[in-house]
mmCIF file of C-alpha atoms in Angstrom:
data_model
loop_
_atom_site.group_PDB
_atom_site.id
_atom_site.type_symbol
_atom_site.label_atom_id
_atom_site.label_comp_id
_atom_site.label_asym_id
_atom_site.label_seq_id
_atom_site.Cartn_x
_atom_site.Cartn_y
_atom_site.Cartn_z
ATOM 1 C CA UNK N 153 -13.473 5.177 39.758
ATOM 2 C CA UNK N 154 -14.957 8.065 37.807
ATOM 3 C CA UNK N 155 -11.476 9.594 37.368
ATOM 4 C CA UNK N 156 -10.196 6.367 35.825
ATOM 5 C CA UNK N 157 -13.160 6.223 33.455
ATOM 6 C CA UNK N 158 -12.746 9.892 32.469
ATOM 7 C CA UNK N 159 -9.040 9.347 31.767
ATOM 8 C CA UNK N 160 -9.879 6.268 29.668
ATOM 9 C CA UNK N 161 -12.411 8.225 27.597
ATOM 10 C CA UNK N 162 -9.913 11.055 26.954
ATOM 11 C CA UNK N 163 -7.091 8.692 25.926
ATOM 12 C CA UNK N 164 -6.765 8.747 22.126
ATOM 13 C CA UNK N 165 -3.417 7.000 21.698
ATOM 14 C CA UNK N 166 -5.061 3.796 20.486
ATOM 15 C CA UNK N 167 -7.051 5.674 17.872
ATOM 16 C CA UNK N 168 -3.878 7.339 16.629
ATOM 17 C CA UNK N 169 -2.142 3.985 16.271
ATOM 18 C CA UNK N 170 -5.079 2.625 14.294
ATOM 19 C CA UNK N 171 -5.062 5.667 12.009
ATOM 20 C CA UNK N 172 -1.342 5.242 11.315
ATOM 21 C CA UNK N 173 -1.935 1.571 10.597
ATOM 22 C CA UNK N 174 -4.679 2.383 8.105
ATOM 23 C CA UNK N 175 -2.489 4.968 6.378
ATOM 24 C CA UNK N 176 0.364 2.461 6.126
ATOM 25 C CA UNK N 177 -2.002 -0.162 4.681
ATOM 26 C CA UNK N 178 -3.289 2.266 2.042
ATOM 27 C CA UNK N 179 0.249 3.248 1.056
ATOM 28 C CA UNK N 180 1.228 -0.436 0.784
ATOM 29 C CA UNK N 181 -1.821 -1.112 -1.377
ATOM 30 C CA UNK N 182 -0.944 1.780 -3.691
ATOM 31 C CA UNK N 183 2.643 0.536 -4.006
ATOM 32 C CA UNK N 184 1.477 -2.989 -4.835
ATOM 33 C CA UNK N 185 -0.943 -1.732 -7.482
ATOM 34 C CA UNK N 186 1.711 0.511 -9.022
ATOM 35 C CA UNK N 187 4.319 -2.248 -9.030
ATOM 36 C CA UNK N 188 1.854 -4.623 -10.681
ATOM 37 C CA UNK N 189 1.034 -2.151 -13.423
ATOM 38 C CA UNK N 190 4.710 -1.385 -13.977
ATOM 39 C CA UNK N 191 5.515 -5.103 -14.144
ATOM 40 C CA UNK N 192 2.848 -5.677 -16.777
ATOM 41 C CA UNK N 193 4.134 -2.773 -18.873
ATOM 42 C CA UNK N 194 7.741 -3.972 -18.686
ATOM 43 C CA UNK N 195 6.682 -7.520 -19.536
ATOM 44 C CA UNK N 196 4.794 -6.317 -22.599
ATOM 45 C CA UNK N 197 7.807 -4.265 -23.729
ATOM 46 C CA UNK N 198 10.179 -7.233 -23.367
ATOM 47 C CA UNK N 199 7.739 -9.458 -25.279
ATOM 48 C CA UNK N 200 7.620 -6.875 -28.058
ATOM 49 C CA UNK N 201 11.414 -6.730 -28.212
ATOM 50 C CA UNK N 202 11.654 -10.537 -28.220
ATOM 51 C CA UNK N 203 9.179 -10.889 -31.080
ATOM 52 C CA UNK N 204 11.021 -8.197 -33.066
ATOM 53 C CA UNK N 205 14.345 -10.006 -32.567
ATOM 54 C CA UNK N 206 12.822 -13.372 -33.492
ATOM 55 C CA UNK N 207 11.446 -11.905 -36.703
ATOM 56 C CA UNK N 208 14.807 -10.470 -37.764
#
């Protein structure tokens, strides 16, 4: 029984999977934030172009 417990304590594969999951979540969050900022910038540029064309 003590060998099984010692092997369980030494096993770090679950911790590695959790770390990779956290890294993937942070990368996804950064992509979403960047895409949102880029979308707002492009929207503002198109609105500026549209107002310039409407004024001409």
